[in-house]
PDB file of C-alpha atoms in Angstrom:
ATOM      1  CA  PRO J 682      89.500 101.655 150.008  1.00 51.00           C
ATOM      2  CA  THR J 683      89.126  98.418 148.078  1.00 55.00           C
ATOM      3  CA  ALA J 684      89.953  98.328 144.371  1.00 54.00           C
ATOM      4  CA  LYS J 685      87.215  97.068 142.085  1.00 55.00           C
ATOM      5  CA  HIS J 686      88.066  94.701 139.349  1.00 49.00           C
ATOM      6  CA  VAL J 687      85.941  94.697 136.272  1.00 50.00           C
ATOM      7  CA  VAL J 688      85.897  91.549 134.177  1.00 47.00           C
ATOM      8  CA  LEU J 689      84.960  92.039 130.605  1.00 47.00           C
ATOM      9  CA  ASP J 690      83.230  89.244 128.815  1.00 50.00           C
ATOM     10  CA  LEU J 691      84.691  89.511 125.335  1.00 53.00           C
ATOM     11  CA  GLY J 692      82.378  86.778 124.248  1.00 54.00           C
ATOM     12  CA  PHE J 693      84.547  84.865 121.761  1.00 58.00           C
ATOM     13  CA  SER J 694      81.583  83.130 120.254  1.00 63.00           C
ATOM     14  CA  ALA J 695      79.350  83.338 117.247  1.00 65.00           C
ATOM     15  CA  LYS J 696      75.926  82.218 118.338  1.00 69.00           C
ATOM     16  CA  GLU J 697      73.296  81.806 115.669  1.00 74.00           C
ATOM     17  CA  GLY J 698      71.287  84.970 114.969  1.00 73.00           C
ATOM     18  CA  THR J 699      73.876  87.372 116.506  1.00 69.00           C
ATOM     19  CA  HIS J 700      75.384  88.546 113.193  1.00 68.00           C
ATOM     20  CA  ARG J 701      78.845  87.541 114.508  1.00 67.00           C
ATOM     21  CA  MET J 702      81.395  85.327 112.822  1.00 66.00           C
ATOM     22  CA  LEU J 703      84.036  83.317 114.599  1.00 64.00           C
ATOM     23  CA  MET J 704      87.148  82.302 112.678  1.00 65.00           C
ATOM     24  CA  VAL J 705      89.741  79.925 114.089  1.00 66.00           C
ATOM     25  CA  LEU J 706      93.030  80.240 112.358  1.00 68.00           C
ATOM     26  CA  GLU J 707      95.490  77.403 112.595  1.00 72.00           C
ATOM     27  CA  PRO J 708      99.158  77.401 111.519  1.00 73.00           C
ATOM     28  CA  ARG J 709      99.978  75.519 108.400  1.00 70.00           C
ATOM     29  CA  LYS J 710     101.374  72.028 108.790  1.00 71.00           C
ATOM     30  CA  ASP J 711     104.199  72.912 106.386  1.00 62.00           C
ATOM     31  CA  SER J 712     105.945  75.595 108.481  1.00 52.00           C
ATOM     32  CA  LYS J 713     108.681  76.185 105.900  1.00 52.00           C
ATOM     33  CA  SER J 714     106.220  77.530 103.283  1.00 47.00           C
ATOM     34  CA  ALA J 715     104.324  79.577 105.880  1.00 46.00           C
ATOM     35  CA  ALA J 716     107.526  81.299 107.085  1.00 46.00           C
ATOM     36  CA  THR J 717     108.612  82.296 103.630  1.00 47.00           C
ATOM     37  CA  PRO J 718     107.081  85.620 102.492  1.00 47.00           C
ATOM     38  CA  ALA J 719     105.498  85.842  99.099  1.00 49.00           C
ATOM     39  CA  PRO J 720     107.934  87.024  96.429  1.00 53.00           C
ATOM     40  CA  PRO J 721     107.425  90.569  95.133  1.00 54.00           C
ATOM     41  CA  SER J 722     107.157  89.440  91.520  1.00 54.00           C
ATOM     42  CA  THR J 723     105.596  86.205  90.349  1.00 58.00           C
ATOM     43  CA  LYS J 724     104.999  84.256  87.213  1.00 60.00           C
ATOM     44  CA  PRO J 725     102.458  81.505  86.627  1.00 58.00           C
ATOM     45  CA  SER J 726     103.691  77.976  86.387  1.00 56.00           C
ATOM     46  CA  THR J 727     102.220  74.781  85.048  1.00 59.00           C
ATOM     47  CA  ASP J 728     101.642  73.369  88.501  1.00 62.00           C
ATOM     48  CA  GLY J 729      99.466  76.351  89.591  1.00 60.00           C
ATOM     49  CA  ILE J 730     102.060  77.773  92.082  1.00 63.00           C
ATOM     50  CA  ALA J 731     103.444  81.259  91.470  1.00 62.00           C
ATOM     51  CA  LYS J 732     107.253  81.427  90.987  1.00 72.00           C
ATOM     52  CA  PRO J 733     109.372  84.471  91.721  1.00 79.00           C
ATOM     53  CA  LEU J 734     110.602  86.423  88.713  1.00 85.00           C
ATOM     54  CA  THR J 735     114.261  87.227  88.381  1.00 91.00           C
ATOM     55  CA  ASP J 736     115.459  90.789  87.803  1.00 94.00           C
ATOM     56  CA  GLU J 737     116.289  89.804  84.222  1.00 95.00           C
ATOM     57  CA  GLU J 738     112.725  88.609  83.636  1.00 94.00           C
ATOM     58  CA  VAL J 739     111.256  91.851  85.069  1.00 94.00           C
ATOM     59  CA  THR J 740     113.669  93.876  82.893  1.00 96.00           C
ATOM     60  CA  ARG J 741     112.626  91.945  79.787  1.00 95.00           C
ATOM     61  CA  LEU J 742     108.900  92.348  80.534  1.00 95.00           C
ATOM     62  CA  LEU J 743     109.243  96.032  81.351  1.00 96.00           C
ATOM     63  CA  LYS J 744     110.625  97.115  77.973  1.00 97.00           C
ATOM     64  CA  GLY J 745     108.033  99.037  76.000  1.00 97.00           C
ATOM     65  CA  THR J 746     105.444 101.678  76.847  1.00 97.00           C
ATOM     66  CA  TRP J 747     103.070 101.593  79.826  1.00 97.00           C
ATOM     67  CA  ARG J 748     100.098 103.812  80.666  1.00 96.00           C
ATOM     68  CA  TYR J 749      99.328 104.820  84.269  1.00 94.00           C
ATOM     69  CA  VAL J 750      96.139 106.787  85.012  1.00 91.00           C
ATOM     70  CA  ASP J 751      95.951 109.059  88.056  1.00 86.00           C
ATOM     71  CA  ASP J 752      93.866 112.048  89.128  1.00 84.00           C
ATOM     72  CA  ILE J 753      95.760 114.358  86.733  1.00 82.00           C
ATOM     73  CA  GLY J 754      95.455 112.260  83.603  1.00 84.00           C
ATOM     74  CA  ALA J 755      97.508 109.562  81.938  1.00 91.00           C
ATOM     75  CA  LEU J 756     101.242 109.165  82.349  1.00 93.00           C
ATOM     76  CA  TYR J 757     103.009 107.190  79.602  1.00 96.00           C
ATOM     77  CA  ALA J 758     106.362 105.658  80.555  1.00 96.00           C
ATOM     78  CA  SER J 759     108.577 104.188  77.843  1.00 97.00           C
ATOM     79  CA  PHE J 760     111.409 101.893  78.798  1.00 98.00           C
ATOM     80  CA  ALA J 761     114.141 101.314  76.169  1.00 97.00           C
ATOM     81  CA  ALA J 762     116.404  98.278  75.972  1.00 96.00           C
ATOM     82  CA  ASP J 763     119.484 100.506  76.494  1.00 97.00           C
ATOM     83  CA  GLY J 764     118.323 101.374  80.059  1.00 97.00           C
ATOM     84  CA  THR J 765     116.855 104.781  79.251  1.00 98.00           C
ATOM     85  CA  PHE J 766     113.282 105.924  79.832  1.00 98.00           C
ATOM     86  CA  SER J 767     111.029 108.873  79.050  1.00 97.00           C
ATOM     87  CA  THR J 768     107.657 109.898  80.427  1.00 96.00           C
ATOM     88  CA  VAL J 769     104.911 111.929  78.802  1.00 95.00           C
ATOM     89  CA  ARG J 770     101.813 113.298  80.568  1.00 93.00           C
ATOM     90  CA  GLU J 771      98.537 113.306  78.639  1.00 87.00           C
ATOM     91  CA  VAL J 772      95.817 115.663  79.902  1.00 77.00           C
ATOM     92  CA  GLN J 773      92.420 116.537  78.494  1.00 69.00           C
ATOM     93  CA  GLN J 774      91.908 120.206  77.572  1.00 62.00           C
ATOM     94  CA  ILE J 775      89.127 122.155  75.929  1.00 64.00           C
ATOM     95  CA  ARG J 776      90.359 123.800  72.710  1.00 60.00           C
ATOM     96  CA  LEU J 777      87.983 125.634  70.376  1.00 63.00           C
ATOM     97  CA  PHE J 778      85.026 124.106  72.213  1.00 67.00           C
ATOM     98  CA  GLN J 779      86.377 120.588  71.696  1.00 63.00           C
ATOM     99  CA  LYS J 780      88.136 118.216  74.008  1.00 64.00           C
ATOM    100  CA  ALA J 781      91.714 117.562  73.007  1.00 65.00           C
ATOM    101  CA  PHE J 782      94.365 115.278  74.514  1.00 69.00           C
ATOM    102  CA  VAL J 783      97.626 117.166  74.964  1.00 72.00           C
ATOM    103  CA  ARG J 784     100.833 115.258  75.555  1.00 80.00           C
ATOM    104  CA  THR J 785     103.687 117.004  77.376  1.00 88.00           C
ATOM    105  CA  PRO J 786     107.126 115.500  78.136  1.00 91.00           C
ATOM    106  CA  VAL J 787     107.716 115.158  81.859  1.00 93.00           C
ATOM    107  CA  SER J 788     111.054 113.454  82.540  1.00 96.00           C
ATOM    108  CA  SER J 789     113.719 111.208  81.133  1.00 97.00           C
ATOM    109  CA  GLY J 790     116.790 109.374  82.348  1.00 98.00           C
ATOM    110  CA  ARG J 791     118.044 105.910  83.206  1.00 98.00           C
ATOM    111  CA  TRP J 792     116.225 102.949  84.696  1.00 98.00           C
ATOM    112  CA  SER J 793     117.377  99.666  86.256  1.00 97.00           C
ATOM    113  CA  VAL J 794     115.921  96.715  88.135  1.00 96.00           C
ATOM    114  CA  SER J 795     117.711  95.275  91.130  1.00 96.00           C
ATOM    115  CA  ARG J 796     116.406  92.945  93.835  1.00 93.00           C
ATOM    116  CA  GLY J 797     112.794  93.445  92.670  1.00 93.00           C
ATOM    117  CA  THR J 798     113.041  97.239  92.752  1.00 95.00           C
ATOM    118  CA  LEU J 799     112.683  99.447  89.624  1.00 96.00           C
ATOM    119  CA  THR J 800     114.813 102.601  90.094  1.00 97.00           C
ATOM    120  CA  PHE J 801     114.433 105.746  87.966  1.00 96.00           C
ATOM    121  CA  THR J 802     117.423 108.189  87.832  1.00 97.00           C
ATOM    122  CA  ILE J 803     116.079 111.493  86.498  1.00 97.00           C
ATOM    123  CA  THR J 804     118.480 113.381  84.222  1.00 97.00           C
ATOM    124  CA  ALA J 805     115.972 115.748  82.586  1.00 97.00           C
ATOM    125  CA  SER J 806     112.582 116.930  83.852  1.00 96.00           C
ATOM    126  CA  THR J 807     110.029 119.676  83.753  1.00 94.00           C
ATOM    127  CA  HIS J 808     110.191 119.468  87.569  1.00 92.00           C
ATOM    128  CA  PRO J 809     113.591 120.954  88.597  1.00 94.00           C
ATOM    129  CA  ASP J 810     113.351 119.407  92.089  1.00 95.00           C
ATOM    130  CA  ARG J 811     113.548 115.894  90.576  1.00 94.00           C
ATOM    131  CA  LEU J 812     116.774 116.392  88.595  1.00 96.00           C
ATOM    132  CA  ASN J 813     119.635 114.043  89.462  1.00 96.00           C
ATOM    133  CA  LYS J 814     117.513 112.135  91.960  1.00 96.00           C
ATOM    134  CA  GLN J 815     116.562 108.489  92.175  1.00 96.00           C
ATOM    135  CA  PHE J 816     113.049 107.195  92.708  1.00 95.00           C
ATOM    136  CA  PRO J 817     112.603 103.494  93.703  1.00 96.00           C
ATOM    137  CA  PHE J 818     109.476 101.468  92.980  1.00 95.00           C
ATOM    138  CA  ALA J 819     108.979  97.971  94.448  1.00 94.00           C
ATOM    139  CA  VAL J 820     107.733  95.639  91.682  1.00 93.00           C
ATOM    140  CA  ARG J 821     104.785  93.620  92.993  1.00 92.00           C
ATOM    141  CA  SER J 822     103.859  91.912  89.769  1.00 91.00           C
ATOM    142  CA  ILE J 823     104.366  92.264  86.046  1.00 92.00           C
ATOM    143  CA  SER J 824     102.997  90.399  83.054  1.00 92.00           C
ATOM    144  CA  ASP J 825     102.724  91.062  79.320  1.00 92.00           C
ATOM    145  CA  ARG J 826      99.691  93.313  80.047  1.00 94.00           C
ATOM    146  CA  ASP J 827      99.794  94.588  83.687  1.00 94.00           C
ATOM    147  CA  PHE J 828     102.427  96.131  85.905  1.00 91.00           C
ATOM    148  CA  ILE J 829     101.845  96.759  89.626  1.00 94.00           C
ATOM    149  CA  VAL J 830     104.334  98.707  91.780  1.00 93.00           C
ATOM    150  CA  VAL J 831     104.537 100.402  95.143  1.00 93.00           C
ATOM    151  CA  ASP J 832     106.129 103.840  94.952  1.00 89.00           C
ATOM    152  CA  TYR J 833     108.578 105.448  97.376  1.00 83.00           C
ATOM    153  CA  MET J 834     105.653 106.920  99.328  1.00 88.00           C
ATOM    154  CA  GLY J 835     103.864 103.538  99.759  1.00 91.00           C
ATOM    155  CA  ARG J 836     101.188 104.096  97.128  1.00 91.00           C
ATOM    156  CA  VAL J 837     100.178 101.180  94.934  1.00 93.00           C
ATOM    157  CA  GLY J 838      99.970 101.874  91.224  1.00 93.00           C
ATOM    158  CA  LYS J 839      98.867  99.801  88.256  1.00 96.00           C
ATOM    159  CA  ALA J 840      99.927 100.422  84.643  1.00 96.00           C
ATOM    160  CA  VAL J 841      98.839  98.695  81.480  1.00 96.00           C
ATOM    161  CA  ARG J 842     100.954  98.027  78.420  1.00 97.00           C
ATOM    162  CA  VAL J 843     100.326 100.247  75.416  1.00 95.00           C
ATOM    163  CA  PRO J 844     100.322  98.273  72.158  1.00 88.00           C
TER     164      PRO J 844
END
């Protein structure tokens, strides 16, 4: 028996009226800048090009209290200058037919920034399985107002500074 060959016409075109779009991507002329990945943390500069932040700059910007909202409620993380942190969970509850915000301590311990990664070392927690463990978060960007990280499970999170 003879084998049949089927040729597929992938139609790399974008004829008018077909609701298709054709994009032609070309490598950048400056191959050095194209080969360099974007830094995890950046700061604005006067020339309009983002510059990588040092670990010292991330550490300085991180000090203070940040609010992260998830499907449970709000988590407040406070970073002290001495390298300690504490977190408090705020949830909404109905009490005496009124909504009330209840804050409960969650965990505390030490924090550090190294090579663009914020690491929490838990020394006290309401979750016993977290005690004496480290949790790394890759810092993607940080400013005076916003803080974006990727957690150890690959989830992106955004926190805002609490005045």
